Amino acid sequence: MVDRVAAALSLADRVRPVSLANERVLDVSGPLASLLPGGVLPRGITVGVSGVATSLALALTASVAKGDSWVAVVGMGALGLAAAEESGLALERLLLVDSVPAGQWASVVAALVEAVQVVLVAPPVAAVPAGQARRMAARMREQGAVLIQVAWPERTWPQRPELSLQARPLAWSGIGAGHGHLRARQVEIVVSGRHGADRPRTARFWLPDEHGRLAPVEPEAAVTSLSPFPGRPRPLSPSRAPAMLPPAPS
Amino acid sequence: MSGPTRTLVVWCPDWPVLALGHHPEEPVAVVVANRVLAATVAARQDGVAAGMRRREAQARCPAMVVLDRDLDREARSFEAVVAVVSSFTPWVELSWPGTCALPTSGPARYFGGDRALADAVREQVGRAVPSMLGLVGVGIADGAFAARLAARHIPPGQLVEPGQTPAFLAPLPLSVLESPELVGVLQRLGLHTLGAFGALAVPDVIGRFGRVGERAHRLARGLDDLPLDARMPPPDLSVSVELDPPVARVDQAGFAAKSLADRLSVVLDDAGWSCLRLAVQAETEHGEQLLRLWRHEGALTPGAIAERVRWQLEGWLTASALNRPTGGLIRLALVPDQVIPAQGRQLGFWGGQSESARRATRAASRVAGLLGPNAVRVPDRRGGRHPHEQFSLLAATAVDLEDRAARPLPAALAPWPGRLPLPSPGIVWTAGERPAARVLDSAGAVVTVNGRGEPSAAPFRLEARGWARSYEIKAWAGPWPVEERWWDPAQQRRVARLQVVLDDGGAWLAILEGGRWWIAAQYD
């Protein structure tokens, strides 16, 4: 009997997957954890970030890249490094690749994911052919890194991301007609996509708060009148992005 | 154990400045992190000293030219000095650009004694590098450490006689040990000279200060600074690579150096050794054999090995026509020539020396191989009032990423009054990229800002190049004027900065400079 149990146990041991699905995740710390399915980010996925894309991408990266993990930023030459630092990113473990020739995206990202856990990309429109994007996604899965695709104006990714985060700006506080300064912004973050996020989840955050970080909004502080913008906040319509286009940041 | 090797050290004072091609009579200083690293004789005569703040140095010597450090160039140009010294003996040992050492036993016999050798070296170096004439320091003593100090502290024509090294070292201050933490503790214990420290009993020093203290104690007593367990390694630790086609360009050489250095560190890691002295050997198309020894106090890390090999190859390839190899390099070999068992390095509080940093270094060099050496960059804090000035970018392949990842970027040295308040904008354009804009008042006129920083009217609309329409300004703050470098007509700059929130909720930073508005940043 004992033998059989032992045999069954050893068999169970042998057929166990090498790595369990729930081991292949990155822990998410901070307020974003409550919004993501299971409070984690599966390794190897592509995340799309839109709305106030830069702040959200930085906040997400900072809450995932912990310990001694490195982060690479590709194709975002105009990224504000002070904002990156305020969001909690460790600048001493950051690699920046400003511009990548159109045919080289897959090889550059493939080289980077060997070393980094998170890659932020914002490639110019049509810079990445669909075939290269698929190869990159496969490489991501293999290496267990997370690709965050930042929807800067005129920047696109050929494939639909598996998880999508959108931050709709609601209102800035601290600034008036000629007084104060930009102090903090309330946003509504919507998470949708696969991996247990089929039903969109929504929550309000300060992004950035007055220290440049992401912070939850206390219920009593939630904006009601949405001043200084009267009426309902308009979600960022796709048409807004090109309209607001500053000359493509290179 | 035999006594320390009789060693001659050639020391080129102010090398960081002179390597940049400036004459000692010109007032020039090299500044690192806002502090003077080195200055020419002319600048020092005006009271500029190493370690002084940049501003203070400029106040003392207003005509002084201030330059950034260029370590690669220092290493490259030092090859001219080393080429001269190596005509005395091939066993020249480099530890850092500006200093090299050689054992005197052979050449001294040939040239007729230590004194004659020192004079010959001094004269030859002065002839080869005219700016060093009369400045170069040559010291001979027992052991490289004492010889280095002798090169700095003893007037030309004198030297430390054999056996007199402890007596020469005894009155010197502890600061020459260049180990600020240890020296700080010793000074608080009431020890101020090498002699006083050297008089302590060895077991006490080891018990209290461990390995670091033991090494410093050996130096202070004038003993060889080579750790006792340094030994010649078995030959299979060397790595080599055949270069086909031959390498004659500096950038190709740098790439070969990097990959070979990586291989060597893997070999050393596997065998459990740390490398103290490394021989860089190269062979050219025409059969010339080149050899240099590089030594490191402590042990060479993978990044440090790569850096030194790159310096050496660049030094050879960019040397003057007389010293340059006649053809491209076809073979490159790295031979660790003194090793000690790897003790592991003390990790920094933030993890240090981790596998992830090593991987990042490899990834950076691979991307640099694909896109060019400056394609991968890392941020470095520079300080400044404007968002685009606060960081500068360094090529990742030129930086020791492992060393860098060990601690957070140092905080800005100055508070930079007039900085914009937090939070900082997520998208920042540099001066060349920023779009032109117009801030209009309700009457449609461009808003101007007067000398007291007041706007001519309340900003009402914002339009910018590339935008499909203009936007109504719902909220604004500023304009905050800032006047920089008003003392310098060529560089002075007056800028007014205005934060605006537009009718679609977007927030932007507009700046007024030279009578024109620009979009400087977006709070995305």
Short mmCIF file of N, CA, C and O in Angstrom, two decimals, chain A residues 122-225:
data_model
loop_
_atom_site.label_atom_id
_atom_site.label_comp_id
_atom_site.label_asym_id
_atom_site.label_seq_id
_atom_site.Cartn_x
_atom_site.Cartn_y
_atom_site.Cartn_z
N ALA A 122 7.21 52.16 -28.35
CA ALA A 122 6.29 53.05 -29.05
C ALA A 122 6.81 53.21 -30.47
O ALA A 122 7.44 54.20 -30.80
N PRO A 123 6.61 52.21 -31.32
CA PRO A 123 7.16 52.30 -32.66
C PRO A 123 6.32 53.19 -33.57
O PRO A 123 5.09 53.22 -33.43
N PRO A 124 6.96 53.92 -34.48
CA PRO A 124 6.21 54.71 -35.45
C PRO A 124 5.28 53.81 -36.27
O PRO A 124 5.55 52.61 -36.42
N VAL A 125 4.23 54.40 -36.79
CA VAL A 125 3.26 53.63 -37.58
C VAL A 125 3.97 52.86 -38.68
O VAL A 125 4.86 53.40 -39.34
N ALA A 126 3.61 51.60 -38.83
CA ALA A 126 4.10 50.74 -39.90
C ALA A 126 5.57 50.43 -39.80
O ALA A 126 6.18 49.92 -40.72
N ALA A 127 6.20 50.78 -38.65
CA ALA A 127 7.61 50.44 -38.51
C ALA A 127 7.79 48.96 -38.23
O ALA A 127 8.83 48.39 -38.51
N VAL A 128 6.77 48.34 -37.63
CA VAL A 128 6.86 46.94 -37.26
C VAL A 128 5.87 46.15 -38.10
O VAL A 128 4.66 46.28 -37.91
N PRO A 129 6.34 45.33 -39.04
CA PRO A 129 5.41 44.49 -39.79
C PRO A 129 4.81 43.42 -38.88
O PRO A 129 5.40 43.07 -37.85
N ALA A 130 3.61 42.93 -39.27
CA ALA A 130 2.90 42.00 -38.41
C ALA A 130 3.73 40.75 -38.12
O ALA A 130 3.70 40.21 -37.02
N GLY A 131 4.47 40.29 -39.12
CA GLY A 131 5.27 39.08 -38.92
C GLY A 131 6.31 39.27 -37.82
O GLY A 131 6.50 38.41 -36.96
N GLN A 132 6.96 40.45 -37.85
CA GLN A 132 7.95 40.73 -36.81
C GLN A 132 7.30 40.81 -35.44
O GLN A 132 7.86 40.36 -34.45
N ALA A 133 6.10 41.40 -35.40
CA ALA A 133 5.40 41.53 -34.12
C ALA A 133 5.10 40.15 -33.55
O ALA A 133 5.22 39.92 -32.35
N ARG A 134 4.70 39.22 -34.42
CA ARG A 134 4.42 37.86 -33.94
C ARG A 134 5.69 37.21 -33.41
O ARG A 134 5.68 36.57 -32.37
N ARG A 135 6.78 37.40 -34.12
CA ARG A 135 8.03 36.81 -33.65
C ARG A 135 8.42 37.38 -32.29
O ARG A 135 8.90 36.68 -31.41
N MET A 136 8.18 38.67 -32.17
CA MET A 136 8.54 39.31 -30.90
C MET A 136 7.68 38.78 -29.77
O MET A 136 8.17 38.52 -28.67
N ALA A 137 6.37 38.60 -30.07
CA ALA A 137 5.48 38.10 -29.02
C ALA A 137 5.91 36.70 -28.60
O ALA A 137 5.91 36.37 -27.40
N ALA A 138 6.32 35.88 -29.57
CA ALA A 138 6.78 34.54 -29.23
C ALA A 138 8.03 34.60 -28.35
O ALA A 138 8.18 33.86 -27.39
N ARG A 139 8.92 35.53 -28.68
CA ARG A 139 10.16 35.67 -27.92
C ARG A 139 9.85 36.12 -26.49
O ARG A 139 10.49 35.68 -25.53
N MET A 140 8.87 37.02 -26.38
CA MET A 140 8.43 37.49 -25.06
C MET A 140 7.97 36.32 -24.21
O MET A 140 8.33 36.19 -23.05
N ARG A 141 7.12 35.47 -24.82
CA ARG A 141 6.57 34.34 -24.07
C ARG A 141 7.70 33.41 -23.63
O ARG A 141 7.73 32.93 -22.50
N GLU A 142 8.65 33.21 -24.55
CA GLU A 142 9.74 32.31 -24.24
C GLU A 142 10.58 32.83 -23.07
O GLU A 142 10.96 32.09 -22.18
N GLN A 143 10.84 34.12 -23.07
CA GLN A 143 11.71 34.70 -22.05
C GLN A 143 10.96 35.15 -20.82
O GLN A 143 11.56 35.53 -19.83
N GLY A 144 9.62 35.17 -20.90
CA GLY A 144 8.85 35.58 -19.73
C GLY A 144 8.92 37.06 -19.44
O GLY A 144 8.79 37.48 -18.30
N ALA A 145 9.15 37.86 -20.47
CA ALA A 145 9.18 39.31 -20.26
C ALA A 145 7.81 39.89 -20.62
O ALA A 145 6.98 39.22 -21.21
N VAL A 146 7.58 41.13 -20.25
CA VAL A 146 6.31 41.79 -20.55
C VAL A 146 6.60 42.94 -21.52
O VAL A 146 7.53 43.72 -21.30
N LEU A 147 5.82 42.99 -22.59
CA LEU A 147 5.97 44.06 -23.57
C LEU A 147 4.85 45.06 -23.35
O LEU A 147 3.68 44.71 -23.42
N ILE A 148 5.20 46.28 -23.05
CA ILE A 148 4.19 47.31 -22.86
C ILE A 148 4.25 48.24 -24.06
O ILE A 148 5.29 48.83 -24.36
N GLN A 149 3.11 48.33 -24.72
CA GLN A 149 3.08 49.09 -25.95
C GLN A 149 2.38 50.40 -25.65
O GLN A 149 1.24 50.42 -25.17
N VAL A 150 3.09 51.50 -25.84
CA VAL A 150 2.60 52.80 -25.42
C VAL A 150 1.97 53.51 -26.60
O VAL A 150 2.61 53.70 -27.63
N ALA A 151 0.71 53.89 -26.48
CA ALA A 151 -0.01 54.51 -27.60
C ALA A 151 0.27 56.00 -27.64
O ALA A 151 -0.56 56.82 -27.28
N TRP A 152 1.52 56.34 -28.01
CA TRP A 152 1.78 57.74 -28.31
C TRP A 152 1.11 58.06 -29.63
O TRP A 152 0.93 57.17 -30.47
N PRO A 153 0.78 59.34 -29.85
CA PRO A 153 0.17 59.70 -31.13
C PRO A 153 1.07 59.24 -32.28
O PRO A 153 2.29 59.35 -32.19
N GLU A 154 0.43 58.71 -33.31
CA GLU A 154 1.15 58.22 -34.50
C GLU A 154 2.10 57.07 -34.18
O GLU A 154 3.06 56.84 -34.89
N ARG A 155 1.87 56.40 -33.08
CA ARG A 155 2.67 55.23 -32.78
C ARG A 155 1.70 54.06 -32.67
O ARG A 155 0.71 54.16 -31.96
N THR A 156 1.97 52.98 -33.37
CA THR A 156 1.04 51.86 -33.29
C THR A 156 1.80 50.55 -33.23
O THR A 156 2.96 50.46 -33.56
N TRP A 157 1.06 49.54 -32.83
CA TRP A 157 1.57 48.20 -32.77
C TRP A 157 0.66 47.35 -33.63
O TRP A 157 -0.56 47.51 -33.57
N PRO A 158 1.21 46.48 -34.49
CA PRO A 158 0.34 45.79 -35.45
C PRO A 158 -0.62 44.78 -34.82
O PRO A 158 -1.62 44.45 -35.43
N GLN A 159 -0.31 44.30 -33.62
CA GLN A 159 -1.18 43.26 -33.05
C GLN A 159 -2.00 43.82 -31.90
O GLN A 159 -1.55 44.70 -31.19
N ARG A 160 -3.18 43.25 -31.72
CA ARG A 160 -3.98 43.63 -30.56
C ARG A 160 -3.31 43.13 -29.30
O ARG A 160 -2.93 41.96 -29.21
N PRO A 161 -3.17 43.98 -28.30
CA PRO A 161 -2.56 43.52 -27.06
C PRO A 161 -3.49 42.53 -26.33
O PRO A 161 -4.71 42.58 -26.50
N GLU A 162 -2.87 41.66 -25.52
CA GLU A 162 -3.70 40.70 -24.79
C GLU A 162 -4.40 41.35 -23.61
O GLU A 162 -5.43 40.90 -23.16
N LEU A 163 -3.78 42.38 -23.09
CA LEU A 163 -4.39 43.10 -21.97
C LEU A 163 -4.30 44.58 -22.32
O LEU A 163 -3.29 45.02 -22.86
N SER A 164 -5.40 45.29 -22.03
CA SER A 164 -5.40 46.68 -22.45
C SER A 164 -5.73 47.57 -21.25
O SER A 164 -6.70 47.31 -20.53
N LEU A 165 -4.92 48.57 -21.03
CA LEU A 165 -5.17 49.52 -19.94
C LEU A 165 -5.38 50.89 -20.56
O LEU A 165 -4.57 51.35 -21.37
N GLN A 166 -6.49 51.52 -20.16
CA GLN A 166 -6.72 52.87 -20.66
C GLN A 166 -6.93 53.80 -19.49
O GLN A 166 -7.68 53.48 -18.56
N ALA A 167 -6.26 54.93 -19.51
CA ALA A 167 -6.43 55.94 -18.46
C ALA A 167 -7.13 57.14 -19.06
O ALA A 167 -6.57 57.83 -19.90
N ARG A 168 -8.37 57.35 -18.62
CA ARG A 168 -9.10 58.53 -19.12
C ARG A 168 -8.85 59.68 -18.17
O ARG A 168 -9.11 59.56 -16.98
N PRO A 169 -8.38 60.82 -18.68
CA PRO A 169 -8.16 61.94 -17.77
C PRO A 169 -9.48 62.54 -17.33
O PRO A 169 -10.39 62.73 -18.14
N LEU A 170 -9.60 62.80 -16.02
CA LEU A 170 -10.82 63.44 -15.53
C LEU A 170 -10.57 64.91 -15.25
O LEU A 170 -11.20 65.76 -15.86
N ALA A 171 -9.65 65.21 -14.37
CA ALA A 171 -9.42 66.62 -14.06
C ALA A 171 -8.08 66.81 -13.39
O ALA A 171 -7.60 65.93 -12.68
N TRP A 172 -7.47 67.95 -13.65
CA TRP A 172 -6.26 68.35 -12.95
C TRP A 172 -6.66 69.12 -11.71
O TRP A 172 -7.64 69.86 -11.72
N SER A 173 -5.89 69.01 -10.65
CA SER A 173 -6.12 69.85 -9.49
C SER A 173 -4.87 70.67 -9.24
O SER A 173 -3.78 70.31 -9.68
N GLY A 174 -5.08 71.78 -8.53
CA GLY A 174 -3.94 72.62 -8.16
C GLY A 174 -3.71 73.79 -9.09
O GLY A 174 -2.92 74.67 -8.79
N ILE A 175 -4.38 73.80 -10.23
CA ILE A 175 -4.14 74.87 -11.20
C ILE A 175 -5.44 75.62 -11.42
O ILE A 175 -6.52 75.03 -11.46
N GLY A 176 -5.34 76.96 -11.48
CA GLY A 176 -6.54 77.77 -11.69
C GLY A 176 -6.33 78.71 -12.85
O GLY A 176 -5.54 78.44 -13.74
N ALA A 177 -7.04 79.83 -12.85
CA ALA A 177 -6.85 80.80 -13.92
C ALA A 177 -5.71 81.73 -13.52
O ALA A 177 -5.92 82.79 -12.94
N GLY A 178 -4.50 81.30 -13.78
CA GLY A 178 -3.36 82.16 -13.50
C GLY A 178 -2.76 81.97 -12.13
O GLY A 178 -1.92 82.74 -11.71
N HIS A 179 -3.17 80.94 -11.39
CA HIS A 179 -2.54 80.71 -10.08
C HIS A 179 -2.36 79.22 -9.85
O HIS A 179 -2.91 78.39 -10.56
N GLY A 180 -1.58 78.87 -8.82
CA GLY A 180 -1.29 77.48 -8.51
C GLY A 180 -0.33 76.86 -9.50
O GLY A 180 0.40 77.55 -10.20
N HIS A 181 -0.34 75.53 -9.55
CA HIS A 181 0.42 74.82 -10.59
C HIS A 181 -0.18 73.43 -10.72
O HIS A 181 -0.95 73.00 -9.86
N LEU A 182 0.15 72.75 -11.79
CA LEU A 182 -0.34 71.39 -12.00
C LEU A 182 0.15 70.54 -10.83
O LEU A 182 1.34 70.41 -10.61
N ARG A 183 -0.81 69.99 -10.06
CA ARG A 183 -0.40 69.31 -8.83
C ARG A 183 -0.69 67.82 -8.92
O ARG A 183 0.14 67.00 -8.57
N ALA A 184 -1.86 67.48 -9.40
CA ALA A 184 -2.24 66.07 -9.48
C ALA A 184 -3.40 65.94 -10.45
O ALA A 184 -4.11 66.91 -10.71
N ARG A 185 -3.53 64.75 -11.01
CA ARG A 185 -4.60 64.54 -11.98
C ARG A 185 -5.38 63.29 -11.59
O ARG A 185 -4.78 62.26 -11.27
N GLN A 186 -6.69 63.41 -11.64
CA GLN A 186 -7.50 62.20 -11.44
C GLN A 186 -7.76 61.56 -12.79
O GLN A 186 -8.05 62.24 -13.77
N VAL A 187 -7.62 60.23 -12.80
CA VAL A 187 -7.91 59.50 -14.03
C VAL A 187 -8.78 58.31 -13.67
O VAL A 187 -8.86 57.89 -12.52
N GLU A 188 -9.44 57.79 -14.70
CA GLU A 188 -10.19 56.56 -14.53
C GLU A 188 -9.48 55.52 -15.37
O GLU A 188 -9.29 55.72 -16.57
N ILE A 189 -9.05 54.45 -14.73
CA ILE A 189 -8.30 53.42 -15.47
C ILE A 189 -9.21 52.24 -15.73
O ILE A 189 -9.87 51.74 -14.82
N VAL A 190 -9.29 51.85 -16.99
CA VAL A 190 -10.12 50.71 -17.40
C VAL A 190 -9.18 49.60 -17.86
O VAL A 190 -8.32 49.83 -18.69
N VAL A 191 -9.38 48.41 -17.30
CA VAL A 191 -8.58 47.26 -17.71
C VAL A 191 -9.49 46.30 -18.44
O VAL A 191 -10.56 45.94 -17.94
N SER A 192 -9.09 45.87 -19.62
CA SER A 192 -9.90 44.91 -20.36
C SER A 192 -8.97 44.01 -21.15
O SER A 192 -7.79 44.31 -21.33
N GLY A 193 -9.54 42.89 -21.62
CA GLY A 193 -8.71 41.98 -22.42
C GLY A 193 -8.87 40.56 -21.95
O GLY A 193 -9.80 40.23 -21.24
N ARG A 194 -7.96 39.72 -22.38
CA ARG A 194 -8.02 38.31 -22.00
C ARG A 194 -7.40 38.12 -20.63
O ARG A 194 -7.24 39.05 -19.88
N HIS A 195 -7.06 36.89 -20.31
CA HIS A 195 -6.39 36.56 -19.05
C HIS A 195 -7.24 36.97 -17.86
O HIS A 195 -6.76 37.61 -16.93
N GLY A 196 -8.53 36.64 -17.90
CA GLY A 196 -9.38 36.88 -16.74
C GLY A 196 -9.85 38.31 -16.63
O GLY A 196 -10.43 38.69 -15.61
N ALA A 197 -9.61 39.11 -17.63
CA ALA A 197 -10.08 40.50 -17.57
C ALA A 197 -11.14 40.71 -18.65
O ALA A 197 -11.27 41.80 -19.21
N ASP A 198 -11.93 39.65 -18.96
CA ASP A 198 -12.91 39.75 -20.04
C ASP A 198 -13.93 40.84 -19.74
O ASP A 198 -14.37 41.55 -20.63
N ARG A 199 -14.33 40.92 -18.45
CA ARG A 199 -15.22 42.03 -18.08
C ARG A 199 -14.37 43.22 -17.66
O ARG A 199 -13.56 43.11 -16.75
N PRO A 200 -14.51 44.34 -18.33
CA PRO A 200 -13.65 45.48 -17.99
C PRO A 200 -13.80 45.88 -16.53
O PRO A 200 -14.91 45.85 -15.98
N ARG A 201 -12.70 46.21 -15.90
CA ARG A 201 -12.72 46.70 -14.53
C ARG A 201 -12.26 48.15 -14.54
O ARG A 201 -11.38 48.54 -15.30
N THR A 202 -12.86 48.92 -13.65
CA THR A 202 -12.61 50.35 -13.66
C THR A 202 -12.31 50.83 -12.24
O THR A 202 -12.90 50.33 -11.29
N ALA A 203 -11.39 51.75 -12.10
CA ALA A 203 -11.17 52.40 -10.81
C ALA A 203 -10.56 53.76 -11.04
O ALA A 203 -10.01 54.03 -12.11
N ARG A 204 -10.68 54.60 -10.00
CA ARG A 204 -10.12 55.96 -10.11
C ARG A 204 -8.82 56.07 -9.37
O ARG A 204 -8.64 55.50 -8.30
N PHE A 205 -7.91 56.82 -9.96
CA PHE A 205 -6.58 56.99 -9.37
C PHE A 205 -6.13 58.43 -9.55
O PHE A 205 -6.64 59.15 -10.39
N TRP A 206 -5.16 58.80 -8.70
CA TRP A 206 -4.37 59.99 -9.00
C TRP A 206 -3.22 59.55 -9.90
O TRP A 206 -2.47 58.65 -9.52
N LEU A 207 -3.10 60.13 -11.05
CA LEU A 207 -2.00 59.77 -11.95
C LEU A 207 -1.59 61.00 -12.75
O LEU A 207 -2.25 61.34 -13.71
N PRO A 208 -0.57 61.69 -12.43
CA PRO A 208 0.25 61.46 -11.25
C PRO A 208 -0.35 62.14 -10.02
O PRO A 208 -1.15 63.07 -10.16
N ASP A 209 0.05 61.67 -8.83
CA ASP A 209 -0.30 62.44 -7.63
C ASP A 209 0.76 63.54 -7.47
O ASP A 209 1.60 63.72 -8.35
N GLU A 210 0.76 64.23 -6.35
CA GLU A 210 1.65 65.40 -6.28
C GLU A 210 3.13 65.03 -6.17
O GLU A 210 3.99 65.89 -6.23
N HIS A 211 3.43 63.71 -5.99
CA HIS A 211 4.83 63.29 -6.03
C HIS A 211 5.17 62.62 -7.34
O HIS A 211 6.26 62.07 -7.50
N GLY A 212 4.22 62.60 -8.28
CA GLY A 212 4.50 61.99 -9.57
C GLY A 212 4.18 60.51 -9.62
O GLY A 212 4.50 59.85 -10.59
N ARG A 213 3.59 59.97 -8.55
CA ARG A 213 3.31 58.53 -8.54
C ARG A 213 1.84 58.26 -8.82
O ARG A 213 1.04 59.16 -8.97
N LEU A 214 1.51 56.97 -8.86
CA LEU A 214 0.12 56.54 -8.99
C LEU A 214 -0.41 56.32 -7.57
O LEU A 214 0.25 55.69 -6.76
N ALA A 215 -1.62 56.84 -7.28
CA ALA A 215 -2.17 56.68 -5.94
C ALA A 215 -3.68 56.50 -6.05
O ALA A 215 -4.31 57.05 -6.95
N PRO A 216 -4.25 55.68 -5.15
CA PRO A 216 -5.70 55.50 -5.20
C PRO A 216 -6.41 56.79 -4.77
O PRO A 216 -5.87 57.58 -3.99
N VAL A 217 -7.61 57.01 -5.27
CA VAL A 217 -8.39 58.19 -4.90
C VAL A 217 -9.31 57.80 -3.75
O VAL A 217 -10.03 56.82 -3.84
N GLU A 218 -9.23 58.55 -2.66
CA GLU A 218 -10.17 58.31 -1.56
C GLU A 218 -11.56 58.72 -2.05
O GLU A 218 -11.69 59.69 -2.80
N PRO A 219 -12.60 57.98 -1.64
CA PRO A 219 -13.94 58.26 -2.18
C PRO A 219 -14.36 59.72 -2.01
O PRO A 219 -14.92 60.32 -2.92
N GLU A 220 -13.99 60.33 -0.85
CA GLU A 220 -14.47 61.70 -0.63
C GLU A 220 -13.73 62.70 -1.52
O GLU A 220 -14.20 63.81 -1.74
N ALA A 221 -12.56 62.28 -2.06
CA ALA A 221 -11.81 63.21 -2.90
C ALA A 221 -12.18 63.07 -4.38
O ALA A 221 -11.69 63.83 -5.20
N ALA A 222 -13.03 62.08 -4.68
CA ALA A 222 -13.35 61.86 -6.09
C ALA A 222 -14.01 63.11 -6.67
O ALA A 222 -14.85 63.73 -6.03
N VAL A 223 -13.61 63.45 -7.87
CA VAL A 223 -14.17 64.65 -8.46
C VAL A 223 -15.64 64.40 -8.82
O VAL A 223 -16.00 63.34 -9.32
N THR A 224 -16.47 65.35 -8.55
CA THR A 224 -17.88 65.22 -8.93
C THR A 224 -18.21 66.21 -10.03
O THR A 224 -18.80 65.87 -11.04
N SER A 225 -17.76 67.46 -9.83
CA SER A 225 -18.12 68.46 -10.84
C SER A 225 -17.13 68.42 -12.01
O SER A 225 -17.38 69.02 -13.03
#
